[in-house]
Amino acid sequence: MKVKRFGVSLDEQILTELDHFVDMRKFPNRSQAIRYLISNYLIEEKIDENKIVAGCIVLVYDHHKRDLQTKSTAIQHDFHETILSVMHVHIDHHNCLETIAVMGKSDRLRELADKLIAIKGVKHGKLVITTTD
Ligand code: NI
């Protein structure tokens, strides 16, 4: 593949964070790190919303938060046709880690993930969609 060079202007702050990322992840240089970030982002962006894809929703939440689990269960039942399996791990006294394996149209999976992540008490959530293309 032909490699082209182009200039990028960045805030000092973002550049410092990028260099930190390069160090942490042991990239040989900034170009390699930027290439990784862009392609990772584009994989998720270019997925056709009607395509059937598989993926995973990861949630971390405090199970003491009122109604959280009731809401989560209700949402999951509304999307039951997309959910393959759910793994629940009690990380510590307060926190739970839930990993939900999903398969279906990518826009439907995104809708499910957005609803779950938006529940009050969810500290962190992420949808990972994979593709075989
Ligand atoms: Ni738990």
Tab-separated table of N, CA and C and ligand atoms in Angstrom:
chain	number	residue	atom	x	y	z
A	1	MET	N	0.842	-1.195	0.000
A	1	MET	CA	0.000	0.000	0.000
A	1	MET	C	0.882	1.252	0.000
A	2	LYS	N	0.474	2.225	-0.816
A	2	LYS	CA	1.249	3.454	-0.914
A	2	LYS	C	1.051	4.299	0.351
A	3	VAL	N	2.131	4.784	0.883
A	3	VAL	CA	2.040	5.610	2.088
A	3	VAL	C	2.133	7.073	1.704
A	4	LYS	N	1.194	7.871	2.197
A	4	LYS	CA	1.232	9.311	1.941
A	4	LYS	C	1.438	10.042	3.249
A	5	ARG	N	2.137	11.147	3.175
A	5	ARG	CA	2.365	11.942	4.377
A	5	ARG	C	1.465	13.165	4.348
A	6	PHE	N	0.983	13.544	5.538
A	6	PHE	CA	0.246	14.802	5.608
A	6	PHE	C	0.506	15.433	6.979
A	7	GLY	N	0.354	16.741	7.038
A	7	GLY	CA	0.621	17.438	8.298
A	7	GLY	C	-0.633	17.534	9.144
A	8	VAL	N	-0.480	17.416	10.454
A	8	VAL	CA	-1.612	17.541	11.367
A	8	VAL	C	-1.254	18.564	12.443
A	9	SER	N	-2.144	19.497	12.698
A	9	SER	CA	-1.920	20.439	13.796
A	9	SER	C	-2.738	20.005	15.001
A	10	LEU	N	-2.103	19.947	16.149
A	10	LEU	CA	-2.798	19.517	17.360
A	10	LEU	C	-2.501	20.465	18.513
A	11	ASP	N	-3.464	20.583	19.428
A	11	ASP	CA	-3.213	21.313	20.679
A	11	ASP	C	-2.093	20.606	21.417
A	12	GLU	N	-1.329	21.405	22.170
A	12	GLU	CA	-0.237	20.828	22.955
A	12	GLU	C	-0.752	19.737	23.887
A	13	GLN	N	-1.918	20.010	24.466
A	13	GLN	CA	-2.532	19.069	25.413
A	13	GLN	C	-2.801	17.706	24.772
A	14	ILE	N	-3.399	17.742	23.577
A	14	ILE	CA	-3.723	16.496	22.875
A	14	ILE	C	-2.448	15.773	22.459
A	15	LEU	N	-1.450	16.559	22.056
A	15	LEU	CA	-0.178	15.962	21.652
A	15	LEU	C	0.492	15.262	22.836
A	16	THR	N	0.429	15.893	24.012
A	16	THR	CA	0.985	15.284	25.220
A	16	THR	C	0.268	13.973	25.515
A	17	GLU	N	-1.054	13.985	25.369
A	17	GLU	CA	-1.837	12.768	25.611
A	17	GLU	C	-1.503	11.692	24.579
A	18	LEU	N	-1.308	12.128	23.338
A	18	LEU	CA	-0.944	11.175	22.286
A	18	LEU	C	0.408	10.530	22.607
A	19	ASP	N	1.373	11.354	23.022
A	19	ASP	CA	2.700	10.811	23.348
A	19	ASP	C	2.625	9.840	24.530
A	20	HIS	N	1.771	10.144	25.464
A	20	HIS	CA	1.564	9.270	26.609
A	20	HIS	C	0.996	7.926	26.139
A	21	PHE	N	0.034	8.005	25.219
A	21	PHE	CA	-0.594	6.813	24.640
A	21	PHE	C	0.440	5.975	23.878
A	22	VAL	N	1.305	6.671	23.107
A	22	VAL	CA	2.369	5.996	22.343
A	22	VAL	C	3.278	5.227	23.306
A	23	ASP	N	3.654	5.882	24.411
A	23	ASP	CA	4.516	5.259	25.431
A	23	ASP	C	3.848	4.053	26.068
A	24	MET	N	2.628	4.283	26.517
A	24	MET	CA	1.907	3.250	27.252
A	24	MET	C	1.685	1.991	26.426
A	25	ARG	N	1.290	2.193	25.177
A	25	ARG	CA	0.957	1.060	24.310
A	25	ARG	C	2.147	0.579	23.504
A	26	LYS	N	3.316	1.230	23.750
A	26	LYS	CA	4.573	0.826	23.125
A	26	LYS	C	4.539	0.857	21.596
A	27	PHE	N	3.896	1.896	21.040
A	27	PHE	CA	3.960	2.081	19.600
A	27	PHE	C	5.346	2.589	19.254
A	28	PRO	N	5.903	2.206	18.084
A	28	PRO	CA	7.240	2.669	17.716
A	28	PRO	C	7.286	4.174	17.478
A	29	ASN	N	6.178	4.764	17.057
A	29	ASN	CA	6.146	6.207	16.797
A	29	ASN	C	4.700	6.707	16.781
A	30	ARG	N	4.581	8.035	16.648
A	30	ARG	CA	3.240	8.640	16.625
A	30	ARG	C	2.425	8.178	15.428
A	31	SER	N	3.071	8.050	14.263
A	31	SER	CA	2.336	7.667	13.048
A	31	SER	C	1.622	6.339	13.233
A	32	GLN	N	2.332	5.402	13.837
A	32	GLN	CA	1.771	4.074	14.049
A	32	GLN	C	0.552	4.152	14.977
A	33	ALA	N	0.670	4.961	16.000
A	33	ALA	CA	-0.427	5.116	16.963
A	33	ALA	C	-1.637	5.767	16.300
A	34	ILE	N	-1.393	6.792	15.491
A	34	ILE	CA	-2.492	7.496	14.824
A	34	ILE	C	-3.163	6.568	13.814
A	35	ARG	N	-2.362	5.778	13.103
A	35	ARG	CA	-2.902	4.808	12.148
A	35	ARG	C	-3.844	3.829	12.871
A	36	TYR	N	-3.389	3.367	14.029
A	36	TYR	CA	-4.189	2.431	14.823
A	36	TYR	C	-5.517	3.069	15.245
A	37	LEU	N	-5.428	4.307	15.746
A	37	LEU	CA	-6.633	4.984	16.241
A	37	LEU	C	-7.632	5.233	15.112
A	38	ILE	N	-7.130	5.680	13.966
A	38	ILE	CA	-8.027	5.976	12.845
A	38	ILE	C	-8.691	4.703	12.325
A	39	SER	N	-7.920	3.637	12.135
A	39	SER	CA	-8.535	2.438	11.554
A	39	SER	C	-9.519	1.804	12.522
A	40	ASN	N	-9.193	1.862	13.807
A	40	ASN	CA	-10.106	1.342	14.823
A	40	ASN	C	-11.434	2.097	14.797
A	41	TYR	N	-11.347	3.393	14.666
A	41	TYR	CA	-12.532	4.232	14.640
A	41	TYR	C	-13.345	3.948	13.374
A	42	LEU	N	-12.666	3.839	12.247
A	42	LEU	CA	-13.365	3.656	10.976
A	42	LEU	C	-14.056	2.304	10.889
A	43	ILE	N	-13.497	1.262	11.489
A	43	ILE	CA	-14.133	-0.054	11.493
A	43	ILE	C	-15.533	0.079	12.084
A	44	GLU	N	-15.631	0.810	13.199
A	44	GLU	CA	-16.925	0.952	13.851
A	44	GLU	C	-17.866	1.864	13.066
A	45	GLU	N	-17.293	2.882	12.417
A	45	GLU	CA	-18.113	3.859	11.704
A	45	GLU	C	-18.700	3.308	10.413
A	46	LYS	N	-17.922	2.493	9.705
A	46	LYS	CA	-18.332	2.136	8.350
A	46	LYS	C	-19.262	0.916	8.295
A	47	ILE	N	-19.571	0.358	9.456
A	47	ILE	CA	-20.451	-0.802	9.452
A	47	ILE	C	-21.856	-0.386	9.013
A	48	ASP	N	-22.351	-1.033	7.993
A	48	ASP	CA	-23.686	-0.773	7.474
A	48	ASP	C	-24.707	-1.057	8.575
A	49	GLU	N	-25.605	-0.120	8.809
A	49	GLU	CA	-26.531	-0.260	9.942
A	49	GLU	C	-27.500	-1.438	9.801
A	50	ASN	N	-27.670	-1.941	8.571
A	50	ASN	CA	-28.577	-3.076	8.374
A	50	ASN	C	-27.871	-4.419	8.379
A	51	LYS	N	-26.560	-4.347	8.504
A	51	LYS	CA	-25.787	-5.577	8.470
A	51	LYS	C	-25.902	-6.316	9.805
A	52	ILE	N	-25.932	-7.655	9.719
A	52	ILE	CA	-25.942	-8.447	10.946
A	52	ILE	C	-24.505	-8.574	11.445
A	53	VAL	N	-24.291	-8.129	12.656
A	53	VAL	CA	-22.945	-8.192	13.236
A	53	VAL	C	-23.036	-8.799	14.634
A	54	ALA	N	-21.893	-9.194	15.147
A	54	ALA	CA	-21.840	-9.716	16.513
A	54	ALA	C	-20.974	-8.777	17.335
A	55	GLY	N	-21.198	-8.801	18.622
A	55	GLY	CA	-20.409	-7.913	19.461
A	55	GLY	C	-20.658	-8.152	20.924
A	56	CYS	N	-20.263	-7.183	21.691
A	56	CYS	CA	-20.313	-7.320	23.132
A	56	CYS	C	-20.587	-5.962	23.766
A	57	ILE	N	-21.457	-5.958	24.763
A	57	ILE	CA	-21.680	-4.726	25.524
A	57	ILE	C	-21.093	-4.958	26.910
A	58	VAL	N	-20.239	-4.066	27.340
A	58	VAL	CA	-19.619	-4.196	28.661
A	58	VAL	C	-20.144	-3.072	29.542
A	59	LEU	N	-20.643	-3.446	30.711
A	59	LEU	CA	-21.183	-2.445	31.638
A	59	LEU	C	-20.551	-2.601	33.010
A	60	VAL	N	-20.253	-1.495	33.653
A	60	VAL	CA	-19.839	-1.527	35.055
A	60	VAL	C	-20.824	-0.654	35.810
A	61	TYR	N	-21.424	-1.208	36.853
A	61	TYR	CA	-22.396	-0.417	37.601
A	61	TYR	C	-22.412	-0.785	39.082
A	62	ASP	N	-22.976	0.128	39.847
A	62	ASP	CA	-23.162	-0.095	41.287
A	62	ASP	C	-24.542	-0.716	41.479
A	63	HIS	N	-24.595	-1.939	41.907
A	63	HIS	CA	-25.890	-2.622	41.989
A	63	HIS	C	-26.773	-2.089	43.121
A	64	HIS	N	-26.203	-1.227	43.988
A	64	HIS	CA	-27.019	-0.621	45.039
A	64	HIS	C	-27.908	0.504	44.519
A	65	LYS	N	-27.581	1.020	43.332
A	65	LYS	CA	-28.395	2.106	42.768
A	65	LYS	C	-29.825	1.604	42.544
A	66	ARG	N	-30.765	2.404	43.046
A	66	ARG	CA	-32.176	1.989	43.006
A	66	ARG	C	-32.678	1.740	41.594
A	67	ASP	N	-33.384	0.694	41.420
A	67	ASP	CA	-34.063	0.363	40.150
A	67	ASP	C	-33.147	0.026	38.985
A	68	LEU	N	-31.837	0.121	39.219
A	68	LEU	CA	-30.926	-0.096	38.093
A	68	LEU	C	-31.118	-1.474	37.467
A	69	GLN	N	-31.129	-2.499	38.314
A	69	GLN	CA	-31.218	-3.841	37.758
A	69	GLN	C	-32.592	-4.131	37.161
A	70	THR	N	-33.631	-3.544	37.745
A	70	THR	CA	-34.975	-3.702	37.185
A	70	THR	C	-35.045	-3.083	35.793
A	71	LYS	N	-34.475	-1.867	35.669
A	71	LYS	CA	-34.485	-1.183	34.373
A	71	LYS	C	-33.665	-1.962	33.353
A	72	SER	N	-32.495	-2.411	33.791
A	72	SER	CA	-31.617	-3.138	32.886
A	72	SER	C	-32.296	-4.410	32.372
A	73	THR	N	-32.944	-5.120	33.274
A	73	THR	CA	-33.629	-6.356	32.880
A	73	THR	C	-34.769	-6.056	31.900
A	74	ALA	N	-35.537	-4.991	32.173
A	74	ALA	CA	-36.652	-4.637	31.285
A	74	ALA	C	-36.130	-4.315	29.882
A	75	ILE	N	-35.053	-3.551	29.811
A	75	ILE	CA	-34.476	-3.189	28.503
A	75	ILE	C	-33.980	-4.446	27.787
A	76	GLN	N	-33.300	-5.310	28.537
A	76	GLN	CA	-32.768	-6.526	27.914
A	76	GLN	C	-33.891	-7.426	27.380
A	77	HIS	N	-35.026	-7.444	28.085
A	77	HIS	CA	-36.159	-8.232	27.584
A	77	HIS	C	-36.719	-7.631	26.294
A	78	ASP	N	-36.705	-6.287	26.190
A	78	ASP	CA	-37.180	-5.638	24.963
A	78	ASP	C	-36.289	-5.964	23.761
A	79	PHE	N	-35.044	-6.328	24.039
A	79	PHE	CA	-34.083	-6.619	22.954
A	79	PHE	C	-33.669	-8.088	22.986
A	80	HIS	N	-34.532	-8.950	23.555
A	80	HIS	CA	-34.128	-10.341	23.790
A	80	HIS	C	-33.648	-11.066	22.544
A	81	GLU	N	-34.181	-10.659	21.380
A	81	GLU	CA	-33.789	-11.379	20.148
A	81	GLU	C	-32.329	-11.107	19.769
A	82	THR	N	-31.718	-10.078	20.351
A	82	THR	CA	-30.321	-9.756	20.005
A	82	THR	C	-29.323	-10.312	21.028
A	83	ILE	N	-29.820	-10.735	22.194
A	83	ILE	CA	-28.898	-11.116	23.272
A	83	ILE	C	-28.600	-12.613	23.249
A	84	LEU	N	-27.332	-12.940	23.164
A	84	LEU	CA	-26.902	-14.344	23.108
A	84	LEU	C	-26.611	-14.885	24.499
A	85	SER	N	-25.910	-14.094	25.292
A	85	SER	CA	-25.616	-14.534	26.649
A	85	SER	C	-25.187	-13.341	27.494
A	86	VAL	N	-25.363	-13.495	28.800
A	86	VAL	CA	-24.982	-12.426	29.729
A	86	VAL	C	-24.111	-13.037	30.814
A	87	MET	N	-22.975	-12.391	31.064
A	87	MET	CA	-22.132	-12.845	32.166
A	87	MET	C	-22.066	-11.725	33.202
A	88	HIS	N	-22.377	-12.068	34.427
A	88	HIS	CA	-22.374	-11.082	35.502
A	88	HIS	C	-21.294	-11.458	36.519
A	89	VAL	N	-20.419	-10.521	36.797
A	89	VAL	CA	-19.355	-10.771	37.780
A	89	VAL	C	-19.448	-9.709	38.872
A	90	HIS	N	-19.429	-10.113	40.139
A	90	HIS	CA	-19.441	-9.164	41.248
A	90	HIS	C	-17.996	-8.768	41.509
A	91	ILE	N	-17.624	-7.571	41.094
A	91	ILE	CA	-16.205	-7.160	41.184
A	91	ILE	C	-15.801	-6.876	42.625
A	92	ASP	N	-16.661	-6.171	43.354
A	92	ASP	CA	-16.390	-5.909	44.765
A	92	ASP	C	-17.732	-5.686	45.463
A	93	HIS	N	-17.710	-5.096	46.652
A	93	HIS	CA	-18.947	-4.943	47.411
A	93	HIS	C	-20.031	-4.169	46.647
A	94	HIS	N	-19.610	-3.130	45.908
A	94	HIS	CA	-20.574	-2.282	45.206
A	94	HIS	C	-20.742	-2.616	43.728
A	95	ASN	N	-19.633	-2.935	43.097
A	95	ASN	CA	-19.612	-2.936	41.630
A	95	ASN	C	-19.823	-4.289	40.963
A	96	CYS	N	-20.559	-4.227	39.862
A	96	CYS	CA	-20.794	-5.404	39.047
A	96	CYS	C	-20.235	-5.141	37.652
A	97	LEU	N	-19.757	-6.191	37.043
A	97	LEU	CA	-19.299	-6.125	35.657
A	97	LEU	C	-20.208	-7.043	34.852
A	98	GLU	N	-20.880	-6.482	33.842
A	98	GLU	CA	-21.749	-7.296	33.026
A	98	GLU	C	-21.248	-7.292	31.589
A	99	THR	N	-21.127	-8.472	31.034
A	99	THR	CA	-20.690	-8.611	29.647
A	99	THR	C	-21.830	-9.274	28.885
A	100	ILE	N	-22.381	-8.564	27.931
A	100	ILE	CA	-23.541	-9.052	27.192
A	100	ILE	C	-23.118	-9.319	25.743
A	101	ALA	N	-23.145	-10.586	25.357
A	101	ALA	CA	-22.811	-10.941	23.970
A	101	ALA	C	-24.054	-10.751	23.122
A	102	VAL	N	-23.905	-10.042	22.012
A	102	VAL	CA	-25.067	-9.687	21.191
A	102	VAL	C	-24.825	-9.994	19.715
A	103	MET	N	-25.921	-10.185	19.004
A	103	MET	CA	-25.841	-10.351	17.554
A	103	MET	C	-27.120	-9.824	16.937
A	104	GLY	N	-26.973	-9.078	15.859
A	104	GLY	CA	-28.146	-8.516	15.196
A	104	GLY	C	-27.734	-7.361	14.306
A	105	LYS	N	-28.731	-6.594	13.823
A	105	LYS	CA	-28.427	-5.423	13.008
A	105	LYS	C	-27.670	-4.431	13.865
A	106	SER	N	-26.644	-3.827	13.286
A	106	SER	CA	-25.768	-2.992	14.103
A	106	SER	C	-26.497	-1.801	14.718
A	107	ASP	N	-27.503	-1.255	14.013
A	107	ASP	CA	-28.201	-0.110	14.615
A	107	ASP	C	-29.048	-0.530	15.821
A	108	ARG	N	-29.539	-1.757	15.770
A	108	ARG	CA	-30.327	-2.287	16.901
A	108	ARG	C	-29.399	-2.522	18.113
A	109	LEU	N	-28.206	-3.025	17.851
A	109	LEU	CA	-27.251	-3.251	18.939
A	109	LEU	C	-26.825	-1.934	19.571
A	110	ARG	N	-26.626	-0.932	18.721
A	110	ARG	CA	-26.253	0.383	19.224
A	110	ARG	C	-27.367	0.969	20.093
A	111	GLU	N	-28.611	0.765	19.642
A	111	GLU	CA	-29.763	1.272	20.390
A	111	GLU	C	-29.812	0.618	21.771
A	112	LEU	N	-29.612	-0.688	21.799
A	112	LEU	CA	-29.604	-1.412	23.075
A	112	LEU	C	-28.486	-0.896	23.981
A	113	ALA	N	-27.292	-0.784	23.419
A	113	ALA	CA	-26.145	-0.336	24.213
A	113	ALA	C	-26.385	1.070	24.758
A	114	ASP	N	-26.902	1.962	23.916
A	114	ASP	CA	-27.145	3.341	24.359
A	114	ASP	C	-28.136	3.372	25.516
A	115	LYS	N	-29.183	2.550	25.432
A	115	LYS	CA	-30.196	2.528	26.498
A	115	LYS	C	-29.603	2.021	27.801
A	116	LEU	N	-28.801	0.962	27.730
A	116	LEU	CA	-28.218	0.394	28.946
A	116	LEU	C	-27.213	1.359	29.571
A	117	ILE	N	-26.385	1.966	28.725
A	117	ILE	CA	-25.340	2.858	29.224
A	117	ILE	C	-25.950	4.108	29.868
A	118	ALA	N	-27.153	4.486	29.379
A	118	ALA	CA	-27.799	5.699	29.892
A	118	ALA	C	-28.488	5.492	31.240
A	119	ILE	N	-28.604	4.247	31.714
A	119	ILE	CA	-29.277	4.012	33.004
A	119	ILE	C	-28.476	4.676	34.119
A	120	LYS	N	-29.187	5.350	35.001
A	120	LYS	CA	-28.540	6.032	36.125
A	120	LYS	C	-27.828	5.002	37.006
A	121	GLY	N	-26.551	5.234	37.273
A	121	GLY	CA	-25.797	4.297	38.095
A	121	GLY	C	-24.789	3.494	37.299
A	122	VAL	N	-24.945	3.508	35.963
A	122	VAL	CA	-23.946	2.832	35.131
A	122	VAL	C	-22.717	3.739	35.053
A	123	LYS	N	-21.579	3.202	35.501
A	123	LYS	CA	-20.369	4.019	35.595
A	123	LYS	C	-19.585	4.018	34.297
A	124	HIS	N	-19.657	2.900	33.611
A	124	HIS	CA	-18.902	2.805	32.378
A	124	HIS	C	-19.598	1.806	31.468
A	125	GLY	N	-19.649	2.097	30.202
A	125	GLY	CA	-20.260	1.161	29.267
A	125	GLY	C	-19.680	1.322	27.897
A	126	LYS	N	-19.614	0.216	27.192
A	126	LYS	CA	-19.041	0.281	25.849
A	126	LYS	C	-19.602	-0.851	24.994
A	127	LEU	N	-19.864	-0.518	23.749
A	127	LEU	CA	-20.283	-1.523	22.779
A	127	LEU	C	-19.119	-1.790	21.844
A	128	VAL	N	-18.771	-3.040	21.703
A	128	VAL	CA	-17.734	-3.409	20.730
A	128	VAL	C	-18.421	-4.231	19.647
A	129	ILE	N	-18.312	-3.764	18.412
A	129	ILE	CA	-18.879	-4.496	17.287
A	129	ILE	C	-17.737	-5.081	16.482
A	130	THR	N	-17.876	-6.334	16.134
A	130	THR	CA	-16.820	-6.947	15.337
A	130	THR	C	-17.337	-7.177	13.930
A	131	THR	N	-16.442	-7.273	13.005
A	131	THR	CA	-16.826	-7.566	11.635
A	131	THR	C	-15.810	-8.518	11.040
A	132	THR	N	-16.277	-9.330	10.125
A	132	THR	CA	-15.360	-10.273	9.501
A	132	THR	C	-14.876	-9.744	8.159
A	133	ASP	N	-15.326	-8.551	7.774
A	133	ASP	CA	-14.888	-7.989	6.485
A	133	ASP	C	-13.441	-7.519	6.568
B	1	NI	NI	-23.050	-8.142	40.962
